[in-house]
PDB file of C-alpha atoms in Angstrom:
ATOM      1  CA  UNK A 189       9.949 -14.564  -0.739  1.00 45.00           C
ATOM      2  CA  UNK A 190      10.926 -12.609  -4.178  1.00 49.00           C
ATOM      3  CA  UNK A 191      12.156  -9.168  -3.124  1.00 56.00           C
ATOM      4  CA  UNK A 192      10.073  -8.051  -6.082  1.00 75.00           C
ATOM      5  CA  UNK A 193       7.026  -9.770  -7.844  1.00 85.00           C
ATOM      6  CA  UNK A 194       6.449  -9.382 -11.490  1.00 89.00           C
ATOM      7  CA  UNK A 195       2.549 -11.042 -11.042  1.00 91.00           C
ATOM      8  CA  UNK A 196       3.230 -13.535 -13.880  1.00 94.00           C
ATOM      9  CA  UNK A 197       3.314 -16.900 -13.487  1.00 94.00           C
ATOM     10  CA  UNK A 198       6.743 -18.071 -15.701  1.00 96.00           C
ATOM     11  CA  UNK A 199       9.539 -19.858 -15.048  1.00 95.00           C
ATOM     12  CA  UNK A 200      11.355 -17.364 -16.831  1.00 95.00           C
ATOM     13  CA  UNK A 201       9.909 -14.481 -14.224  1.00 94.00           C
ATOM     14  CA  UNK A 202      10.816 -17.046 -11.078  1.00 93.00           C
ATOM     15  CA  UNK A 203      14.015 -17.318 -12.184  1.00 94.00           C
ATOM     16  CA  UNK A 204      14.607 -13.648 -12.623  1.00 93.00           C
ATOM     17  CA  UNK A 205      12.518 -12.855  -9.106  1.00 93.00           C
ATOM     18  CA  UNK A 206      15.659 -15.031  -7.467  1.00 92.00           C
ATOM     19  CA  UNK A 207      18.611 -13.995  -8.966  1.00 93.00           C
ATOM     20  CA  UNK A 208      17.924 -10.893 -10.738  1.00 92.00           C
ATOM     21  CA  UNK A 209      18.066  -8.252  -8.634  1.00 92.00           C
ATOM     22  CA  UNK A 210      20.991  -5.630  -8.752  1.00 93.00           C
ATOM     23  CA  UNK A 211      24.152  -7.774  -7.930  1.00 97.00           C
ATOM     24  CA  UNK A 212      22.677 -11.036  -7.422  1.00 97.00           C
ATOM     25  CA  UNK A 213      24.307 -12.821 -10.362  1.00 97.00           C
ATOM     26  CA  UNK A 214      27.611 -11.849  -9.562  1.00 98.00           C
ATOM     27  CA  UNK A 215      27.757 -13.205  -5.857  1.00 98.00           C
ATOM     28  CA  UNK A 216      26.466 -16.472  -8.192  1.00 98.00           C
ATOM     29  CA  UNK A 217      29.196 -15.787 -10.125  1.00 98.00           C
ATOM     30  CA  UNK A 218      31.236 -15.946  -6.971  1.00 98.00           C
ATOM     31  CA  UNK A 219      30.302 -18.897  -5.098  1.00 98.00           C
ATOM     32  CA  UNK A 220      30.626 -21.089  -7.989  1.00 98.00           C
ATOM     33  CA  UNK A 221      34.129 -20.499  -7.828  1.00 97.00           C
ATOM     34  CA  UNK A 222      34.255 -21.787  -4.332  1.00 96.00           C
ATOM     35  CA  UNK A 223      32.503 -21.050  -1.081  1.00 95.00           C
ATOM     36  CA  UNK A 224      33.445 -17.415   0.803  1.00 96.00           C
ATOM     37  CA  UNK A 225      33.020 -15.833   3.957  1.00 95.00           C
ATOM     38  CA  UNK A 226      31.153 -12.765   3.700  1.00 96.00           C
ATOM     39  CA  UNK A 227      34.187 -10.549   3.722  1.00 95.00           C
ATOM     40  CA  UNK A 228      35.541 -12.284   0.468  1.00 95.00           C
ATOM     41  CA  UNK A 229      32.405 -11.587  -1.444  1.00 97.00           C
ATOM     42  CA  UNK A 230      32.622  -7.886  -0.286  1.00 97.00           C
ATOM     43  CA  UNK A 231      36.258  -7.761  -1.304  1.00 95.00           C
ATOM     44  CA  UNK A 232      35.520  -9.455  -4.782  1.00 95.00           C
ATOM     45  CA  UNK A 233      32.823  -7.189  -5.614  1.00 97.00           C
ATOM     46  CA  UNK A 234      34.025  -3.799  -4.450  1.00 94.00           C
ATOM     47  CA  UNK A 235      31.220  -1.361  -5.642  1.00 95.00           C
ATOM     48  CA  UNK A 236      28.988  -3.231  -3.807  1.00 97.00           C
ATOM     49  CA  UNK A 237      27.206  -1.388  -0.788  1.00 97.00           C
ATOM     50  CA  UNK A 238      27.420  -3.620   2.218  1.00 96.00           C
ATOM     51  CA  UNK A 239      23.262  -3.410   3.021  1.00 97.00           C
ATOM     52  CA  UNK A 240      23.033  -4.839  -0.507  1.00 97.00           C
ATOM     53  CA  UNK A 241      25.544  -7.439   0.060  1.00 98.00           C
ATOM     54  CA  UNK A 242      23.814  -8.415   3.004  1.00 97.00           C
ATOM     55  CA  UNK A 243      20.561  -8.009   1.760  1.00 96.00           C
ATOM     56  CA  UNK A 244      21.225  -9.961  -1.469  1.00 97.00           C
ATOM     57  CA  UNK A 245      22.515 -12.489   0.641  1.00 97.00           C
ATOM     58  CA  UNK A 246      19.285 -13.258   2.601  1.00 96.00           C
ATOM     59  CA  UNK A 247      17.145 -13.051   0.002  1.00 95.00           C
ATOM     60  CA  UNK A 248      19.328 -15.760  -1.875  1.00 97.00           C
ATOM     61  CA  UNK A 249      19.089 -17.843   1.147  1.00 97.00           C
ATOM     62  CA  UNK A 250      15.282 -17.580   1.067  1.00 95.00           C
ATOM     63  CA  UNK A 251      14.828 -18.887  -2.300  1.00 95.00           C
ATOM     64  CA  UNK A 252      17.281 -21.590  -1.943  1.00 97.00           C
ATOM     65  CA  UNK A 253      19.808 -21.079  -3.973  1.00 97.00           C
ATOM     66  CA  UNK A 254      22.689 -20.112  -1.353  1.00 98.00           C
ATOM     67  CA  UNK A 255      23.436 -21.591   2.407  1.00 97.00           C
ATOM     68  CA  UNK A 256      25.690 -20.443   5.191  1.00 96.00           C
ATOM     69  CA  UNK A 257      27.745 -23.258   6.733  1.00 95.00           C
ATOM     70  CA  UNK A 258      31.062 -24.040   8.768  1.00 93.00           C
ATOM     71  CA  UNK A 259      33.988 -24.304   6.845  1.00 87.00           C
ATOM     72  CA  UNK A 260      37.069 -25.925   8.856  1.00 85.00           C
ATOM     73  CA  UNK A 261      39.491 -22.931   9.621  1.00 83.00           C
ATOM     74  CA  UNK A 262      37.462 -20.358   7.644  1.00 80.00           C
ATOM     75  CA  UNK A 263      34.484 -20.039  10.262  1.00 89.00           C
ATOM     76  CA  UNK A 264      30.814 -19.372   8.592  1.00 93.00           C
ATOM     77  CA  UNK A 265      30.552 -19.326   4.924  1.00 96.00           C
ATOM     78  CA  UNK A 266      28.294 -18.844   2.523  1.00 97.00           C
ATOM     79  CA  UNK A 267      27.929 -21.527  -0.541  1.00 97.00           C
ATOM     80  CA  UNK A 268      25.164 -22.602  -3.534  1.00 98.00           C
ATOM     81  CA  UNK A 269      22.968 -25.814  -2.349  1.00 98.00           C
ATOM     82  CA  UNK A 270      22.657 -27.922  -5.091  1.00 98.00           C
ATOM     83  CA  UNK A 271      19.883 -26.020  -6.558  1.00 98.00           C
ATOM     84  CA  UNK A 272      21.993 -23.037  -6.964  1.00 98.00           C
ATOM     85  CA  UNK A 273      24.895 -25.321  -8.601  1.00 98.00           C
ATOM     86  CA  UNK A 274      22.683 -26.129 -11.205  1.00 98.00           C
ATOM     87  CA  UNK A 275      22.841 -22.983 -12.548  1.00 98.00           C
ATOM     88  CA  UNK A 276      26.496 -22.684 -13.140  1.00 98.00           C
ATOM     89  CA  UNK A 277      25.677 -24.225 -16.965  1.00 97.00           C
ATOM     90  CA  UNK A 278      23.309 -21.590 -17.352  1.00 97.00           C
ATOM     91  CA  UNK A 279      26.151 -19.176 -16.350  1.00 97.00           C
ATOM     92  CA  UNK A 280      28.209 -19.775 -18.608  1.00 97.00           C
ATOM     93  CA  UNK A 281      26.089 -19.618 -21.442  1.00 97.00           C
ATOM     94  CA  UNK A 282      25.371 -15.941 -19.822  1.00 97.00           C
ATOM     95  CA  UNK A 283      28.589 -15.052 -20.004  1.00 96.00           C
ATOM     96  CA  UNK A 284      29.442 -16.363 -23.465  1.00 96.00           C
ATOM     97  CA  UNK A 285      26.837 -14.790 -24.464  1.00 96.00           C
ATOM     98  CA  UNK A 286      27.854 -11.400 -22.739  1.00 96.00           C
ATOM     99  CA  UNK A 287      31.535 -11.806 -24.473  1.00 95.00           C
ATOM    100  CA  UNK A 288      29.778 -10.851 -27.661  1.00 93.00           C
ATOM    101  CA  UNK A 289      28.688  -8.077 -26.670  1.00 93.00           C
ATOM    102  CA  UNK A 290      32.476  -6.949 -24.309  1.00 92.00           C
ATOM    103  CA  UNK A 291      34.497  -3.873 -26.061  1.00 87.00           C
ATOM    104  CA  UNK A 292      37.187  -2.210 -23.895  1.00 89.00           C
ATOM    105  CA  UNK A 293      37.106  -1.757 -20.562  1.00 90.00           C
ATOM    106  CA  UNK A 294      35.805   1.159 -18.685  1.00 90.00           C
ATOM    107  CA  UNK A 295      38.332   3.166 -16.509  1.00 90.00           C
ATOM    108  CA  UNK A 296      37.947   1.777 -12.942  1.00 90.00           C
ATOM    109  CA  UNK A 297      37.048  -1.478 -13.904  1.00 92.00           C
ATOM    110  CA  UNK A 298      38.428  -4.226 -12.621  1.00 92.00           C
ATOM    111  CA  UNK A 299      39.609  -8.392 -12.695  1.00 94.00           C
ATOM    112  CA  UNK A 300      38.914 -10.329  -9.768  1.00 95.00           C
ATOM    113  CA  UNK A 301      40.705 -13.676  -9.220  1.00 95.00           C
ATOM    114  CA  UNK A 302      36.405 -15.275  -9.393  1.00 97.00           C
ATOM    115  CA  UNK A 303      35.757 -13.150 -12.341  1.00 96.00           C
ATOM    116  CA  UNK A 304      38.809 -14.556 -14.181  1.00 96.00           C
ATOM    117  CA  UNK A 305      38.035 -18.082 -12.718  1.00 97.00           C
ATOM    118  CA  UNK A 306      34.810 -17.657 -14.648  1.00 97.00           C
ATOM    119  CA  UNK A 307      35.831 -16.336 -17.735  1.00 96.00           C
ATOM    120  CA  UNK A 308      38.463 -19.479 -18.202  1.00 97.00           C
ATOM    121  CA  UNK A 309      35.605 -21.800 -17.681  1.00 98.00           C
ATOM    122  CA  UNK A 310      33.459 -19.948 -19.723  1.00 97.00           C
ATOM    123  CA  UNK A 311      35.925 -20.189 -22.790  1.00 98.00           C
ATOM    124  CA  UNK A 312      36.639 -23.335 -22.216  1.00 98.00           C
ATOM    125  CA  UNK A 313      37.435 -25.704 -25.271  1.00 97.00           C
ATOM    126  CA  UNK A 314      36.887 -29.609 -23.517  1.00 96.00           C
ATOM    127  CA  UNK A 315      37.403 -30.918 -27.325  1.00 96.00           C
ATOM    128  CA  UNK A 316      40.305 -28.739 -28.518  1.00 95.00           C
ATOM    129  CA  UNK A 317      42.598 -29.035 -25.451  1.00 95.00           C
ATOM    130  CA  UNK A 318      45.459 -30.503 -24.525  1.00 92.00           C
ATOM    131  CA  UNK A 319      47.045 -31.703 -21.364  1.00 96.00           C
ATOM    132  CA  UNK A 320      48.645 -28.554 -20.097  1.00 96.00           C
ATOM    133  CA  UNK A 321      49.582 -26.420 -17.143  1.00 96.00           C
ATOM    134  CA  UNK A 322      49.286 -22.809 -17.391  1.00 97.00           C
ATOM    135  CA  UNK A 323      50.199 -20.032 -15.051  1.00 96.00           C
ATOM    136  CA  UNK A 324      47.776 -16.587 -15.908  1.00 96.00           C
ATOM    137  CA  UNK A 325      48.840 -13.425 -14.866  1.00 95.00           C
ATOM    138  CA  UNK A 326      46.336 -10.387 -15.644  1.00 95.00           C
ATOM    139  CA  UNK A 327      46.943  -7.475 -14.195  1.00 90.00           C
ATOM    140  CA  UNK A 328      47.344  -8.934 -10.083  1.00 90.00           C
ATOM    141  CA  UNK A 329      45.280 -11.920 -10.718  1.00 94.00           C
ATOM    142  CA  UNK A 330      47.534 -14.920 -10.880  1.00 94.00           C
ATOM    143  CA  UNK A 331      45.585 -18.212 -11.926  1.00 95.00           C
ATOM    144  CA  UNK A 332      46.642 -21.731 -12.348  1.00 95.00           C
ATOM    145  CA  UNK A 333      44.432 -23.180 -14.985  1.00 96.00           C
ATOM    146  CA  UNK A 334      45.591 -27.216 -15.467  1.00 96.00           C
ATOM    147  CA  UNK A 335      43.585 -29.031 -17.978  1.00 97.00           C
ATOM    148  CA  UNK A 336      43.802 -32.986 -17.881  1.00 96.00           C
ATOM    149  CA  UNK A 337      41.769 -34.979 -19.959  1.00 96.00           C
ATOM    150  CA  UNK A 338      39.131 -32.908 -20.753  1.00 95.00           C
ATOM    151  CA  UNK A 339      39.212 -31.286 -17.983  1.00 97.00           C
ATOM    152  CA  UNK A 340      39.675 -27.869 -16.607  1.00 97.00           C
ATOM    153  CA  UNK A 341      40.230 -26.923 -12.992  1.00 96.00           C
ATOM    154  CA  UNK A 342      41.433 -23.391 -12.267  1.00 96.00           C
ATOM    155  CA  UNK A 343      43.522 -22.817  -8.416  1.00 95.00           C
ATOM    156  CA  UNK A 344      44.090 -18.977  -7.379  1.00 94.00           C
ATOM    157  CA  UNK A 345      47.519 -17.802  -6.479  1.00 92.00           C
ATOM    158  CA  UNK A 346      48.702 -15.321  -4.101  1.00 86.00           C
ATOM    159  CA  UNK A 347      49.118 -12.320  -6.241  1.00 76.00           C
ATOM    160  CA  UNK A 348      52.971 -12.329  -7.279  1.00 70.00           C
ATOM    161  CA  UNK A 349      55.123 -10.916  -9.833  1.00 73.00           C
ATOM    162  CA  UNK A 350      55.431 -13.449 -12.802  1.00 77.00           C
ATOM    163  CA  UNK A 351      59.052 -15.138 -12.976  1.00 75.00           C
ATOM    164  CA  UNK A 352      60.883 -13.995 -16.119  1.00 76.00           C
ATOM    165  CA  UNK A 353      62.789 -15.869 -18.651  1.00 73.00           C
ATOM    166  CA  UNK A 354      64.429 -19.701 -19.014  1.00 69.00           C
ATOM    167  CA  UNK A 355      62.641 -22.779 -19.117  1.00 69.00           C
ATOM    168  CA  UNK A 356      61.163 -23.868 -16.668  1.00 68.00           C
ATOM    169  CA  UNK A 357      61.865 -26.643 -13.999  1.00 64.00           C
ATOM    170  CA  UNK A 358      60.039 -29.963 -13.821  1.00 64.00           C
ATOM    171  CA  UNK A 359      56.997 -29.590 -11.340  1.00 75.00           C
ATOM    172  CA  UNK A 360      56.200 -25.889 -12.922  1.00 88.00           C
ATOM    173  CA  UNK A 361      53.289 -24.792 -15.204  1.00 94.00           C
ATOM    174  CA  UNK A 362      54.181 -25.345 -18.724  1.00 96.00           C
ATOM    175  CA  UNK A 363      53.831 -21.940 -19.847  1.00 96.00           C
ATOM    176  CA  UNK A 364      53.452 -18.782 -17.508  1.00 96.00           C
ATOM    177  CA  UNK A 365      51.594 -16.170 -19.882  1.00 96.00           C
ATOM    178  CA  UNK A 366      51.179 -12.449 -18.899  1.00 96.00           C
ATOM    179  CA  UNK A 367      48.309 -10.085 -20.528  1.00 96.00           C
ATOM    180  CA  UNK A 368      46.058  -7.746 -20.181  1.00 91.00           C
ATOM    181  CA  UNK A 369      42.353  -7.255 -20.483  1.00 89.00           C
ATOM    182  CA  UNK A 370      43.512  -6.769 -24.308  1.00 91.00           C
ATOM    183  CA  UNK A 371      43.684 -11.092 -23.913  1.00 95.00           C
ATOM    184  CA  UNK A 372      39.515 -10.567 -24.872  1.00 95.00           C
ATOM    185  CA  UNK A 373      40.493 -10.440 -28.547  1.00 95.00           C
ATOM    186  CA  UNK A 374      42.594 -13.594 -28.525  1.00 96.00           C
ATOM    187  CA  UNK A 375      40.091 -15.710 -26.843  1.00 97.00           C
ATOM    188  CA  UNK A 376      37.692 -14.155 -29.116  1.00 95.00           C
ATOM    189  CA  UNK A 377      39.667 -14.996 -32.304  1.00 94.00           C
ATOM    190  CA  UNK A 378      39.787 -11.535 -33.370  1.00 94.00           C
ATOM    191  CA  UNK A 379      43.838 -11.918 -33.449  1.00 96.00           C
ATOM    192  CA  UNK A 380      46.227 -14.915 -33.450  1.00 97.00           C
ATOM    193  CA  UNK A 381      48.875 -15.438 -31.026  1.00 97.00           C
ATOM    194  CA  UNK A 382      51.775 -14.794 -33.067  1.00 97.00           C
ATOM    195  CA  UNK A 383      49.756 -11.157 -33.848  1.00 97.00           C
ATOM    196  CA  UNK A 384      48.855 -11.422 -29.792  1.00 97.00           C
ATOM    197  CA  UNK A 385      52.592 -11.150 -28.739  1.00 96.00           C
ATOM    198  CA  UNK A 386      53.636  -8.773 -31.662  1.00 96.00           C
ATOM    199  CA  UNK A 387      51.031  -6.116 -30.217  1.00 96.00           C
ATOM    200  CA  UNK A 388      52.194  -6.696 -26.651  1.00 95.00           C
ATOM    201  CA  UNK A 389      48.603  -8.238 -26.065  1.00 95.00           C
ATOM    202  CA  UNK A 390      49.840 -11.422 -24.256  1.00 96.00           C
ATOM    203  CA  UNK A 391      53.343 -12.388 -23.780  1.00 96.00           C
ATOM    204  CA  UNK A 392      54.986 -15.965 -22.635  1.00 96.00           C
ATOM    205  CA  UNK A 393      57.083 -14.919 -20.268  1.00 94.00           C
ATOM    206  CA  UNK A 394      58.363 -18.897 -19.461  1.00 93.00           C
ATOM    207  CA  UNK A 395      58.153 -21.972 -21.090  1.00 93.00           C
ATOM    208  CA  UNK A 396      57.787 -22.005 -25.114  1.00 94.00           C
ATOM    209  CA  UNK A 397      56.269 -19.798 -27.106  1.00 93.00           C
ATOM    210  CA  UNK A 398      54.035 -22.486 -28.930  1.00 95.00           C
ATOM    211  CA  UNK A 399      51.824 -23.253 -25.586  1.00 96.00           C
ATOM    212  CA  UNK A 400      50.609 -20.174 -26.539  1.00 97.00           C
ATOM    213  CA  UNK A 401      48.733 -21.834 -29.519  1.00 97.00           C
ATOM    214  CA  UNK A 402      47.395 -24.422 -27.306  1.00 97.00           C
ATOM    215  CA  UNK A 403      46.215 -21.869 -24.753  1.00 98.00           C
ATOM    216  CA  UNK A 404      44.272 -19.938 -27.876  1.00 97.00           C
ATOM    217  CA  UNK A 405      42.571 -23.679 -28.766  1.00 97.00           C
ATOM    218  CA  UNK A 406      41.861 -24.293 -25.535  1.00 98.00           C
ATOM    219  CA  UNK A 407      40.371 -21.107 -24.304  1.00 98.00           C
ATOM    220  CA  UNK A 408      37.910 -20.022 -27.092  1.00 97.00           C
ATOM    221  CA  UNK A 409      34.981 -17.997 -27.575  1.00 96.00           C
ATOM    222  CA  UNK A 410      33.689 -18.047 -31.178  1.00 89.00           C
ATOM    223  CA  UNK A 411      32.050 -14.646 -32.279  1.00 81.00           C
ATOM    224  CA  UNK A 412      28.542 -14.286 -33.602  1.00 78.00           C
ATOM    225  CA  UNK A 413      28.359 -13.596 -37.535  1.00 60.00           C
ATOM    226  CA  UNK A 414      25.735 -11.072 -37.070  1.00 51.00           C
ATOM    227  CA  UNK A 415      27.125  -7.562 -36.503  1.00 57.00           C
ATOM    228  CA  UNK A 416      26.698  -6.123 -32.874  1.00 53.00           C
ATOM    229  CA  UNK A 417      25.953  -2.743 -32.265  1.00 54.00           C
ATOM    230  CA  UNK A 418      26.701  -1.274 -28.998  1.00 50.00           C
TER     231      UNK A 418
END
């Protein structure tokens, strides 16, 4: 059952009955990256209360769009059935959608490793990229984002301090990039990645510079013409 009816009979309203409640979307969000034990939602959404975690959780469960299985070595775990999967296109037209609309961030906000995983596969270019191995460092996130033909798959990494200088050896990403939530306006177009490393947006911190331009192709989110007011 809905935790709250609108009385209208829509799929637009049935959709929003099962995943629109307060925080809903984002443990989505979440488990498309990857099934998680309850403790690794709560830890990637912090604000969250825990009797709307848990609550959130149930009600998910009810309308089918989230299970709770054994995982080997992880214990119980909550992931999408297939029915919740099928939303992840829909998801990422949300969030493109929502980029348009991003300024600055807010002080306390944060990037979690899922919310990063997202936002690369939101932005991603299939058509404009090129084989490539890229190691992301945002603030403590650390990503490995490896795109082979076509196609994009994204591995979290213990959070580390980025290596510094020199090529790097065979085996290694091909470019280990550094940035901060500034790394919006790139993916955005707004600036280019030569202007991206002059204003200490981004920097390349191994491997060469150019995989920067490939990262920029690859990772793109075209802005609306019409002028946003917010």
């Amino acid at each position: 059952m809905a935790a709250r009816s609108y009385g209208q009979y829509c799929g637009v309203t049935t959709a929003v009955e099962l995943i629109g409640e307060r925080w809903a979307l984002l443990i989505v969000r979440d488990l498309l990256v990857g099934p998680r034990r309850y403790t690794d939602l709560k830890q990637g959404l912090p604000r969250i209360p825990t009797n709307i975690l848990s609550t959130r959780l149930k009600e998910l469960q009810e309308g089918g769009v989230v299970r709770r299985v054994p995982l080997l070595n992880c214990g119980l775990v909550y992931e999408l059935t297939p029915y919740g999967r099928s939303f992840e296109p829909i998801m990422l037209a949300l969030g493109r959608w929502g980029f348009q609309a991003m300024g600055d961030p807010e002080e306390g906000d944060v990037v979690t490793p899922d919310s990063l995983t997202m936002a690369l596969r939101t932005a991603f270019q299939p058509d404009a990229a090129e084989d490539a191995e890229y190691e992301l460092h945002v603030g403590d996130v650390a990503l490995r984002a490896s795109v082979r033909d076509g196609v994009l798959s994204v591995a979290q990494l213990a959070p580390s301090a980025p290596p510094v200088g020199g090529r790097l050896p065979d085996g290694d990403p091909d470019a280990v990039i550094v940035a901060g939530p500034g790394i919006r306006r790139l993916i955005g177009g707004e600036i280019t990645p030569a202007e991206a490393v002059a204003q200490d947006v981004v920097a390349v911190v191994r491997g060469e510079a150019s995989w920067l331009d490939a990262f920029a192709a690859t990772f793109h989110i075209a802005r609306m013409h019409a002028e946003l007011h917010v």
